[in-house]
Tab-separated table of C-alpha atoms and ligand atoms in Angstrom:
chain	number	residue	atom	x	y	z
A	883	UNK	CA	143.166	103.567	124.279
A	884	UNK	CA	139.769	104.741	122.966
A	885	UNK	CA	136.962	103.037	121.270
A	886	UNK	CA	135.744	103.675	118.166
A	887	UNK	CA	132.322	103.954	118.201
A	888	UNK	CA	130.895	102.579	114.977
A	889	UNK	CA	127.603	103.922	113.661
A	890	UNK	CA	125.615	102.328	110.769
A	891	UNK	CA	123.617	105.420	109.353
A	892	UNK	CA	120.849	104.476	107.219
A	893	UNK	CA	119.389	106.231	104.536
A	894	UNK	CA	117.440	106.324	101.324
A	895	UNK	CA	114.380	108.844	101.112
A	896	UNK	CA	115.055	112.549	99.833
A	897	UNK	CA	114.277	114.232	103.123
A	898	UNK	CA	117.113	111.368	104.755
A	899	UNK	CA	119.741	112.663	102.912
A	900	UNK	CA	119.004	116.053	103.987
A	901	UNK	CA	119.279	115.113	107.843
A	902	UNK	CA	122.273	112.868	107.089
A	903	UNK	CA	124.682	115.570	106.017
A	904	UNK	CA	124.452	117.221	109.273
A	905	UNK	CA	124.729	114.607	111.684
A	906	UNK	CA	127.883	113.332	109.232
A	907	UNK	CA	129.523	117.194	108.965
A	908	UNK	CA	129.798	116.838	112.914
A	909	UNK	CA	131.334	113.748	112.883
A	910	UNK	CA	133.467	114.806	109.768
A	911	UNK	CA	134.461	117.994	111.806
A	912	UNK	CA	134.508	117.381	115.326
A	913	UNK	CA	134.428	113.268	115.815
A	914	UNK	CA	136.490	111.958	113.462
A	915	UNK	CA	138.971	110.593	116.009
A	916	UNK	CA	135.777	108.423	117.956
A	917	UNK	CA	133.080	108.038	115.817
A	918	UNK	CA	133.220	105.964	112.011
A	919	UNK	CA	129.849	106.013	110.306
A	920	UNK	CA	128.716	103.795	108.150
A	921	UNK	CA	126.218	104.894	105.548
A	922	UNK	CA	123.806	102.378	103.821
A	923	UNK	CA	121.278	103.695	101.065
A	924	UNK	CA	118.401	101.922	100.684
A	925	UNK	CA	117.892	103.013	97.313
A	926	UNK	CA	114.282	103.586	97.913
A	927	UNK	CA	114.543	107.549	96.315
A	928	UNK	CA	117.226	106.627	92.904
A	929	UNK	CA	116.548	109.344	90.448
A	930	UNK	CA	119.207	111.642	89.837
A	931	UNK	CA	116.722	114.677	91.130
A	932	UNK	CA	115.494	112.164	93.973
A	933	UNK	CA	119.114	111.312	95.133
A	934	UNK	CA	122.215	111.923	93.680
A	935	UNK	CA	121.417	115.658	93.643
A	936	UNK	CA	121.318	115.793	97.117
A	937	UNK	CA	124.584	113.935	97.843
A	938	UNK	CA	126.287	116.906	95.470
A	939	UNK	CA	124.364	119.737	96.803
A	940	UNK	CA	125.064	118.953	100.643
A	941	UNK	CA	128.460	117.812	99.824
A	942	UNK	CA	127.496	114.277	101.290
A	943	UNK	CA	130.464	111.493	100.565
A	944	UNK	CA	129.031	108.670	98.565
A	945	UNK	CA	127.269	105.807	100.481
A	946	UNK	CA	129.720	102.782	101.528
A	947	UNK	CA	126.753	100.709	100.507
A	948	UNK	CA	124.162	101.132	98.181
A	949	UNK	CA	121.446	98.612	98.217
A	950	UNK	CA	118.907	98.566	94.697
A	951	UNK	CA	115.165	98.547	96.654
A	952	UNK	CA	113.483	100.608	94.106
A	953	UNK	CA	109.977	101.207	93.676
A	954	UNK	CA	107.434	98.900	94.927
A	955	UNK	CA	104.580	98.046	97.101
A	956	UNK	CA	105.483	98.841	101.140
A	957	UNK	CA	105.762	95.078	101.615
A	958	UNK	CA	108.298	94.356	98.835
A	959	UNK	CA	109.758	97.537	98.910
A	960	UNK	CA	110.689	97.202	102.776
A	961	UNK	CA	111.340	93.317	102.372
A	962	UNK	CA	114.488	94.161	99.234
A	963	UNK	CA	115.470	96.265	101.776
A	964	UNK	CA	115.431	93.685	104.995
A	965	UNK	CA	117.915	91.393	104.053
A	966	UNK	CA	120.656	93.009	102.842
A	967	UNK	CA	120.483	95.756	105.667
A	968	UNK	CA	120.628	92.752	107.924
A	969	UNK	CA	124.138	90.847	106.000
A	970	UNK	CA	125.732	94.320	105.925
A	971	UNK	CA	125.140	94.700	109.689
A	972	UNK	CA	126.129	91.697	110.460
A	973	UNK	CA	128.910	92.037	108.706
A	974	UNK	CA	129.948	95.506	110.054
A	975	UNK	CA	128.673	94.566	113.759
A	976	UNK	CA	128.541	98.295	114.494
A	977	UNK	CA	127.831	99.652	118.167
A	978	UNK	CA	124.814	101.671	117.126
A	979	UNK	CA	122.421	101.501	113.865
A	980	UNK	CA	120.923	104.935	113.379
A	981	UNK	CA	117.654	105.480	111.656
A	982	UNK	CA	115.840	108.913	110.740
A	983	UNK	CA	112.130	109.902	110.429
A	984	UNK	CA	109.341	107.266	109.198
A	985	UNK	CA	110.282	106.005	105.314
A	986	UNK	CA	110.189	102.409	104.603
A	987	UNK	CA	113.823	102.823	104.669
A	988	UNK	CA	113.509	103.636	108.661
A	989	UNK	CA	111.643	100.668	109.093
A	990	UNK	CA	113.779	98.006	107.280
A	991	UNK	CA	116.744	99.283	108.868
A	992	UNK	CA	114.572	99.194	112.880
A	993	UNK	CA	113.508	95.679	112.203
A	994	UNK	CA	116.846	94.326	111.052
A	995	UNK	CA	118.720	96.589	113.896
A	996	UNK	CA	116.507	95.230	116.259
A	997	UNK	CA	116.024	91.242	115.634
A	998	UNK	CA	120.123	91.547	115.917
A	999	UNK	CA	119.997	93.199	119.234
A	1000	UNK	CA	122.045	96.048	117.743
A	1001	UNK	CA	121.065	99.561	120.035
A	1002	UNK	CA	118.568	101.254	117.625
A	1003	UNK	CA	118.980	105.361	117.421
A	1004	UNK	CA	115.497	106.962	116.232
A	1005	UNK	CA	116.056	110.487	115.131
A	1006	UNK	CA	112.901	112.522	114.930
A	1007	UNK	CA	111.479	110.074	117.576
A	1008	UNK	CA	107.358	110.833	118.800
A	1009	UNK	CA	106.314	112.235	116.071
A	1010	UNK	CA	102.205	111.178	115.722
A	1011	UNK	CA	99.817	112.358	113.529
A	1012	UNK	CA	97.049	109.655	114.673
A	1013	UNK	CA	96.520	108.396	111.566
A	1014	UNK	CA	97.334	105.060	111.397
A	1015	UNK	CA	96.025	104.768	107.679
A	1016	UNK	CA	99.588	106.656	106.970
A	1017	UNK	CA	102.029	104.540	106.899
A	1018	UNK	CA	104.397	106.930	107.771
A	1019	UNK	CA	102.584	106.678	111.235
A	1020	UNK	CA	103.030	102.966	111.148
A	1021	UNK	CA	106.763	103.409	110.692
A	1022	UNK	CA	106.991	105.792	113.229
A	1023	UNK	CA	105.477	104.011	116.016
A	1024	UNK	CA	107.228	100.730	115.142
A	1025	UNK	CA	110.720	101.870	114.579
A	1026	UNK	CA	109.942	104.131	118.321
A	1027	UNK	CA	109.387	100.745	119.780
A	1028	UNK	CA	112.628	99.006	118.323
A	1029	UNK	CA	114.950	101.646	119.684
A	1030	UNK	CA	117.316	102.292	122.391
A	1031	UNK	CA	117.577	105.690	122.566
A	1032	UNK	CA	114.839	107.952	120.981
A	1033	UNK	CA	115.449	111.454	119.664
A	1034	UNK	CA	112.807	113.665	120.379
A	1035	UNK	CA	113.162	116.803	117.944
A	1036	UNK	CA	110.177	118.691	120.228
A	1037	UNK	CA	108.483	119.157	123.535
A	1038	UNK	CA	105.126	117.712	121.747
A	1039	UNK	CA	107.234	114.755	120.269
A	1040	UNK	CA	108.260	113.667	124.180
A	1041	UNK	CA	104.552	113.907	125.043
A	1042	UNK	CA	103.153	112.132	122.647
A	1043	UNK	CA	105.599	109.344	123.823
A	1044	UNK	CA	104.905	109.944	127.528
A	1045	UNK	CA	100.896	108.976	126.370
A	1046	UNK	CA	101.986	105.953	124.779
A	1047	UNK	CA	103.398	104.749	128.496
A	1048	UNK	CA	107.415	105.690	127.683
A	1049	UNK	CA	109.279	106.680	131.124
A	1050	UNK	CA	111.112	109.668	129.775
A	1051	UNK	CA	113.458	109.474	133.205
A	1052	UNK	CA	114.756	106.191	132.458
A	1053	UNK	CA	118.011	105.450	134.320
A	1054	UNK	CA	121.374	103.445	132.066
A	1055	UNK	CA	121.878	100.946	131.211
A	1056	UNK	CA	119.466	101.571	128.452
A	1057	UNK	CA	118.308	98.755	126.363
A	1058	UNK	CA	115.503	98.207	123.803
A	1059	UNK	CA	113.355	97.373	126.776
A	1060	UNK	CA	114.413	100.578	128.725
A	1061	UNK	CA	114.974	102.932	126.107
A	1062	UNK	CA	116.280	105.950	126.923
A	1063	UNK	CA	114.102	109.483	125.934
A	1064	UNK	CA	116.295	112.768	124.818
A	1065	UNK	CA	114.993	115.550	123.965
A	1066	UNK	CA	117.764	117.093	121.182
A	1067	UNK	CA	115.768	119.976	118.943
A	1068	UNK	CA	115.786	119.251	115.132
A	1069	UNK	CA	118.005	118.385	113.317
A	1070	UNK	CA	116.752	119.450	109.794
A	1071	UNK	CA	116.636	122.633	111.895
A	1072	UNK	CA	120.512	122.285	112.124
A	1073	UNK	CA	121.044	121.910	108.508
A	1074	UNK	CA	118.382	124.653	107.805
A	1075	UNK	CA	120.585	127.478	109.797
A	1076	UNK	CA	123.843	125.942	108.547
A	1077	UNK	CA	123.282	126.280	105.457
A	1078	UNK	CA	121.093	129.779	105.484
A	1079	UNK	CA	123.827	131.289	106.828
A	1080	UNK	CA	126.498	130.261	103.929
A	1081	UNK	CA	123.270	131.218	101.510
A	1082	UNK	CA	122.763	134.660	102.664
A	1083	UNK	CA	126.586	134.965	101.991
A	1084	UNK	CA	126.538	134.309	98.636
A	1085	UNK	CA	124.859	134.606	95.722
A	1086	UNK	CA	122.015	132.444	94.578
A	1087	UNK	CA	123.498	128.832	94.140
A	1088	UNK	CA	121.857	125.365	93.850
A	1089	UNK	CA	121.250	123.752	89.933
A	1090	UNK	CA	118.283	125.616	89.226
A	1091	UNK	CA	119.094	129.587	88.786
A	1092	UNK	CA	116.396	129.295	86.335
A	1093	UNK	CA	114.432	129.224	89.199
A	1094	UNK	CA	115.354	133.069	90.738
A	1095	UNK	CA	114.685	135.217	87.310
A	1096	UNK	CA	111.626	136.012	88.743
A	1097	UNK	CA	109.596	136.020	91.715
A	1098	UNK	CA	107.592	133.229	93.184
A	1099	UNK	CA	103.970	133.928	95.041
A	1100	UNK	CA	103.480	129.757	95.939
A	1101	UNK	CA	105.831	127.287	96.723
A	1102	UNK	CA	103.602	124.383	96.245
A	1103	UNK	CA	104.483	120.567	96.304
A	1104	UNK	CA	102.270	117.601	96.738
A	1105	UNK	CA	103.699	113.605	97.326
A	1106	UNK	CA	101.746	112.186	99.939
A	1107	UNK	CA	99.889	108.688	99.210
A	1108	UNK	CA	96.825	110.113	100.940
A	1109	UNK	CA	96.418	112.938	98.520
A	1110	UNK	CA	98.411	111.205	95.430
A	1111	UNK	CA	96.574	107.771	95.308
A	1112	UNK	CA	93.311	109.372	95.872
A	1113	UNK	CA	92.324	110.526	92.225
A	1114	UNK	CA	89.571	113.481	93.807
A	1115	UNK	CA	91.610	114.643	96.498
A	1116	UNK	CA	94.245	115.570	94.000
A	1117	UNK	CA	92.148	117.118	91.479
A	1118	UNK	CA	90.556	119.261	94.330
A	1119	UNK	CA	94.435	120.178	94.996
A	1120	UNK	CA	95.124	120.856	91.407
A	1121	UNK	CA	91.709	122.832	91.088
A	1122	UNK	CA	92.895	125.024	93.779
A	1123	UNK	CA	95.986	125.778	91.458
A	1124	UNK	CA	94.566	126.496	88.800
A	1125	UNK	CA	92.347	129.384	90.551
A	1126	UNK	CA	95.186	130.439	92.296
A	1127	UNK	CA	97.210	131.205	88.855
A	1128	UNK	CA	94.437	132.381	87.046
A	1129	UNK	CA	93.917	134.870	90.444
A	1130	UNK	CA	97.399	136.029	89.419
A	1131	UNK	CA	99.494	134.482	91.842
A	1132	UNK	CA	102.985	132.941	90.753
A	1133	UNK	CA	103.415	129.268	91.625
A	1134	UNK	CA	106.417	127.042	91.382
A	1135	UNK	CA	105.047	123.402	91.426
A	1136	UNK	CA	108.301	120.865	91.405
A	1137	UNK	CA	106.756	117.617	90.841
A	1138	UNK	CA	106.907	113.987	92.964
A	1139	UNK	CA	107.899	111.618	90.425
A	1140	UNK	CA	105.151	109.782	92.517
A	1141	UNK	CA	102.731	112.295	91.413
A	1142	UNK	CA	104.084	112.854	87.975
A	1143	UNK	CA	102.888	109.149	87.506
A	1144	UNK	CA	99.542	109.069	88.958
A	1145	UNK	CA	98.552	112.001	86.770
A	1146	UNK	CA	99.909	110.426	83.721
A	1147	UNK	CA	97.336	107.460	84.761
A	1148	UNK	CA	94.054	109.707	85.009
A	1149	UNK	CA	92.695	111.073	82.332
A	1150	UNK	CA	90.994	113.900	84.504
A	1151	UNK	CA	94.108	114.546	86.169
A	1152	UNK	CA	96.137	115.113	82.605
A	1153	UNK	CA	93.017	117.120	81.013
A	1154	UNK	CA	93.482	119.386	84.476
A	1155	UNK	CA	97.542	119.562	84.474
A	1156	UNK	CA	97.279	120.422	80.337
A	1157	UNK	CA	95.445	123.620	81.577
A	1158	UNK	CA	97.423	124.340	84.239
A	1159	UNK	CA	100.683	124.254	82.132
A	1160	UNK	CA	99.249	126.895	79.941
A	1161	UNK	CA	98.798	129.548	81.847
A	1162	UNK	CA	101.930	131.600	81.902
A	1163	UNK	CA	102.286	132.407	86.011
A	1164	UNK	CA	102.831	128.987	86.804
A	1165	UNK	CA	105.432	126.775	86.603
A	1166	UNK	CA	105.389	122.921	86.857
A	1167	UNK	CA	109.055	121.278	86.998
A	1168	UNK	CA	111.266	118.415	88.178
A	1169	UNK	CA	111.937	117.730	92.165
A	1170	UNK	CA	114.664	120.558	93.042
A	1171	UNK	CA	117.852	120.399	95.320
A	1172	UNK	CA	117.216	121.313	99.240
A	1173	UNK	CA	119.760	124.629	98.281
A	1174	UNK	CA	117.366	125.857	95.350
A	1175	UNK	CA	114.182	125.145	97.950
A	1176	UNK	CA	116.049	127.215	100.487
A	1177	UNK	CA	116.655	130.146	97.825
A	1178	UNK	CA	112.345	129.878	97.034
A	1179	UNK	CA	111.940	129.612	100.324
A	1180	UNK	CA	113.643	132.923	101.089
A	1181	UNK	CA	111.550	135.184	98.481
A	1182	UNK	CA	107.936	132.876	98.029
A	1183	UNK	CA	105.052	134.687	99.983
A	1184	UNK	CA	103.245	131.370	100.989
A	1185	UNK	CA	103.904	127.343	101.050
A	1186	UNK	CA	101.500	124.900	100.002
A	1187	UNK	CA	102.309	121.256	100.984
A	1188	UNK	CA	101.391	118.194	102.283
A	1189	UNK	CA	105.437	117.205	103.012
A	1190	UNK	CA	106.404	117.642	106.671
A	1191	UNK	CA	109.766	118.336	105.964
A	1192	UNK	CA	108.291	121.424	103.763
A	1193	UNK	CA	105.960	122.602	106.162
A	1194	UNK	CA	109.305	122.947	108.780
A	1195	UNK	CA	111.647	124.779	106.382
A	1196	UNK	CA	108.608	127.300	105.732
A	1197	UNK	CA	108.559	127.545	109.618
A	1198	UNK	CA	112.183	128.448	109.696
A	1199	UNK	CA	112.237	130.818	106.854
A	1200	UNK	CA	109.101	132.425	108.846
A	1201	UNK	CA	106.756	131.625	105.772
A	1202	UNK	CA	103.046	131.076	106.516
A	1203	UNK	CA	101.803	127.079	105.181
A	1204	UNK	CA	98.643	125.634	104.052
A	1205	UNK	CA	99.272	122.260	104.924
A	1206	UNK	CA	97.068	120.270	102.649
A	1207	UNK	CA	96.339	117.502	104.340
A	1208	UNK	CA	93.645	117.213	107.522
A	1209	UNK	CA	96.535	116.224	110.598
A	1210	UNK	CA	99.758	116.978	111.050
A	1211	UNK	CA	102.813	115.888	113.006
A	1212	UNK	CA	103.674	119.050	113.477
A	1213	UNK	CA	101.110	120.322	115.141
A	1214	UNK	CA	103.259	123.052	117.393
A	1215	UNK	CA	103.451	125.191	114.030
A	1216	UNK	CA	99.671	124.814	113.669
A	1217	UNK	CA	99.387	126.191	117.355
A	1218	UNK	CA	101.154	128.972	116.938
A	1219	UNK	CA	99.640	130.121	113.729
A	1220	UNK	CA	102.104	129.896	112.005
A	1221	UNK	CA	100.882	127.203	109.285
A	1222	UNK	CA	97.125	126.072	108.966
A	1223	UNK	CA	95.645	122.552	107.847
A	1224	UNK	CA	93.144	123.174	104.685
A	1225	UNK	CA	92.599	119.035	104.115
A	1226	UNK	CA	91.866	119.063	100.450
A	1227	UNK	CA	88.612	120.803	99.905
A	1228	UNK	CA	89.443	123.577	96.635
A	1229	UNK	CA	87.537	126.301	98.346
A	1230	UNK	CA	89.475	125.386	101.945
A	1231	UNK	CA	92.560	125.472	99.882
A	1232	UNK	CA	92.419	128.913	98.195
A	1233	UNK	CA	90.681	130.761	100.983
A	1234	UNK	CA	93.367	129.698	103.655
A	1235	UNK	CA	96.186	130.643	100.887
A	1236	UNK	CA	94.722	134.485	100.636
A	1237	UNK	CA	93.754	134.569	104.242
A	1238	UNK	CA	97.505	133.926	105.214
A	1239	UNK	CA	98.475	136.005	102.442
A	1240	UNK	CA	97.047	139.253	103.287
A	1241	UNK	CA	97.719	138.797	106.926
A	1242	UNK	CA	100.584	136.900	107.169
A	1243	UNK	CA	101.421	135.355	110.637
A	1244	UNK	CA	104.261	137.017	113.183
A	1245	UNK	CA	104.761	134.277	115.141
A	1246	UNK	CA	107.218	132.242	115.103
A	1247	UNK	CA	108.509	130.910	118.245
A	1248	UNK	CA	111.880	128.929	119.182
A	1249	UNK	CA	110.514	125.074	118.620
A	1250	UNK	CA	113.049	123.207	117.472
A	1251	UNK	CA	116.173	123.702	119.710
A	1252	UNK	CA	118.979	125.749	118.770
A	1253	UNK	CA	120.484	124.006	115.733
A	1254	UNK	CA	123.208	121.706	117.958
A	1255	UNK	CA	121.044	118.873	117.775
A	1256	UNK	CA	124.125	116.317	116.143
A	1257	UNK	CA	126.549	117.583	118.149
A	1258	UNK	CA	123.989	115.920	121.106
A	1259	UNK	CA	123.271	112.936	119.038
A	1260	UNK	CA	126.693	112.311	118.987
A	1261	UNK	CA	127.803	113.138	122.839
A	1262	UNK	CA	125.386	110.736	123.953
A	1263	UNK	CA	125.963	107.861	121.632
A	1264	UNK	CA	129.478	107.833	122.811
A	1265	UNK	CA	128.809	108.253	126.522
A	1266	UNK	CA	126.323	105.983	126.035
A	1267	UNK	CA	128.403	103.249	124.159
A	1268	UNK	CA	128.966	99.483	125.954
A	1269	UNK	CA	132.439	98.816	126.098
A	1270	UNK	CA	133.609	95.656	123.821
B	2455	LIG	C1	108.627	108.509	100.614
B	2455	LIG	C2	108.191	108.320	102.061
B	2455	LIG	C3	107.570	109.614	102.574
B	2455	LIG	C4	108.516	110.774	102.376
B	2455	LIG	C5	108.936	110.847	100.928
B	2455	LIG	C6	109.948	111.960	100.701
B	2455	LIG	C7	107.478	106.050	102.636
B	2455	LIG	C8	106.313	105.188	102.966
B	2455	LIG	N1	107.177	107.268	102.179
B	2455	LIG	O1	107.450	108.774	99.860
B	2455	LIG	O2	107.298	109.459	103.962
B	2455	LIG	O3	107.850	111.958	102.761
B	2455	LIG	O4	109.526	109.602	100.541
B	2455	LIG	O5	110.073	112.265	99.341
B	2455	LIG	O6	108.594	105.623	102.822
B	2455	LIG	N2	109.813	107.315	92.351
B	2455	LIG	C9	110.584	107.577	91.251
B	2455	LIG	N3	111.916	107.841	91.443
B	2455	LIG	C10	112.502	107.852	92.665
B	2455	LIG	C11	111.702	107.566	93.774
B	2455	LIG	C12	110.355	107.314	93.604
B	2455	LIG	O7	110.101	107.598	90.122
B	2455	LIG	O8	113.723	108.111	92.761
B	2455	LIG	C13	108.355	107.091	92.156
B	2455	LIG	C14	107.988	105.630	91.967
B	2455	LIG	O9	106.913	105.569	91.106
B	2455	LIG	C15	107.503	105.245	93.350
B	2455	LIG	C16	106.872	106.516	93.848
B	2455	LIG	O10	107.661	107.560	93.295
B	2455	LIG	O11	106.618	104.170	93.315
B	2455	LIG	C17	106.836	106.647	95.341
B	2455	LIG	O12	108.153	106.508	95.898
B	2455	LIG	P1	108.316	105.934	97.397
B	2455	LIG	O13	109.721	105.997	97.795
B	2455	LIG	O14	107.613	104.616	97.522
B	2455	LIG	O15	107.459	106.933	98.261
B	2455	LIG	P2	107.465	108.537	98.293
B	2455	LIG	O16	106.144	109.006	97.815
B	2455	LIG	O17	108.670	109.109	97.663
């Protein structure tokens, strides 16, 4: 008889949900009879805009556990998650615990995978933007080192772990201490063409049609604690905005609760966002569903962001980026031309914007694999799998 092959799948950040639904369509549509996943929610992202959206939009059955982390400082935040990601694993004792990208919810759910000696998955392994004052880099690099296997989305992701001392050739068994280095394209890359394709089917969909009465210069968003807990690096941001509207470009500016909440704190921030919000070409609303981005995405000239899932989904729609931030981890689309890194100076930030608007890059070569990347997630996990 076969083994099941049980996977605990944790999420609980926004962009998690998003890579979820594709690795759990594959199993839904082509594993069901070998693979049962498990999905935990962290309950770090909880607003209906932040979470449950997503799970409707991307048709994404409802967690089999939800766990209420909320908001908090990383230490607290990551500690409500510890514990009860460790009971509910040892209560499921599931062949594989699979984590995604660099929230604290990645890290809670490496550290608990690994002080059980459960195999730890790591999809969108090697990233690095050498910033260790991230701490998205922090959970990167930790949650690489806790895993068994390590999914490298691109050719600069298995570098970057070859230069930290990782034997890419490793031979099985694989372990924590001989992890085992695959190289399996993108994933959000995946759900990116799989769900283009059904978009450029149909009509515009998603919960915001609002959003497609007119058209859209900017697709701008802004989240990151570097830029959001930093009171001048935002208004520099929000500076660059403003000129941009009042240059006569349309921007659509869905707001980071995180944000949202900082500005309401600053005084200069809310005396800036007041004037922005009066001037009639652009538009400040809640965080939209990954469909509606998709639709901007599709018509926008330009994408301002410091998000790296963002910056990617511009990449695939062959959009041009000002990355507002000074690194990236994604530096191949810097490379290529494709996107550009403006840090957070105003005058960077609106020079960059018309420079890649009036000659918009043609570049935009095959980085991310070829959209099968669950469908190799999933082959090797059960090759992989110790008998029991
Ligand atoms: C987190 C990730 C970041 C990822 C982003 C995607 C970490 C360290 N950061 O950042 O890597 O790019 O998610 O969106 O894990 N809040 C709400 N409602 C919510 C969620 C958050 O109001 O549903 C507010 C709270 O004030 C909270 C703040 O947003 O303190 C930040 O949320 P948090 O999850 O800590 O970090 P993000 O900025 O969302």
């Amino acid at each position: 008889m076969v083994q099941m092959v049980k996977l605990c799948i944790i999420v609980g950040a926004r962009p998690q949900f998003i890579k979820a639904s594709a690795l759990l369509q594959t199993i839904r549509n082509k594993y069901a009879d070998i693979i049962t996943p498990v999905l935990i929610h962290s309950g770090q992202h909880y607003d209906l805009n932040m979470s449950e959206v997503f799970f409707q939009t991307l048709q994404l059955d409802n967690p089999d556990y939800f766990i209420e982390s909320g908001s908090a400082t990383h230490g607290v935040q990551t500690a409500r998650m510890l514990e009860p990601i460790e009971n509910i694993l040892l209560k499921e004792k599931p062949h594989w615990c699979v984590v995604f990208g660099d929230t604290n919810t990645t890290l809670a759910g490496a550290l608990a995978a690994a002080k059980l000696n459960i195999p730890l998955a790591h999809i969108e392994a090697g990233l690095r933007s050498y910033d260790k004052t991230m701490p998205e880099e922090l959970n990167r690099i930790i949650t690489d080192h806790c895993s068994t296997v390590l999914f490298a989305p691109t050719q600069t992701a298995l570098i970057n772990l070859r230069k930290e001392g990782y034997n890419t050739d490793t031979k099985p068994p694989f372990s924590i201490n001989n992890p085992a280095i695959i190289l399996s394209g993108d994933i959000m890359y995946e759900v990116y063409k799989n769900n283009i394709e059904q978009l450029n089917n149909s009509a515009a969909a998603g919960n915001n049609k609002w959003l497609y009465d007119r058209h859209w210069d900017i697709l701008c968003t802004i989240h990151r604690q570097q830029n959001t807990d930093n009171e001048k690096n935002l208004c520099q941001i929000l500076t660059a905005l403003y000129a941009l509207a009042e240059m006569s470009y349309s921007i659509i500016f869905p707001i980071h609760p995180r944000t949202r909440k900082v500005i309401a704190q600053s005084a200069v921030l809310q005396e800036l966002m007041n004037k922005i919000s009066h001037l009639d070409n652009i538009r400040i609303c809640e965080p939209i569903d990954y469909i509606s981005i998709l639709n901007i995405l599709r018509d926008v000239c330009i994408v301002l962001t410091d998000s790296g899932g963002l910056q990617k989904e511009a990449f695939f729609a062959r959009k041009p980026c000002v990355i507002l931030r000074n690194e990236t981890e994604w530096i191949e689309i810097v490379q290529c031309g494709a996107a550009a890194l403006s840090g957070v100076h105003t005058h960077d930030i609106i020079h960059l914007t018309q420079r890649m608007i009036h000659h918009p890059p043609q570049n935009f070569p095959e980085l991310f694999g070829d959209g099968k990347t669950s469908g190799i997630i999933c082959d090797w996990l059960i090759s992989n799998t110790e008998k029991r």
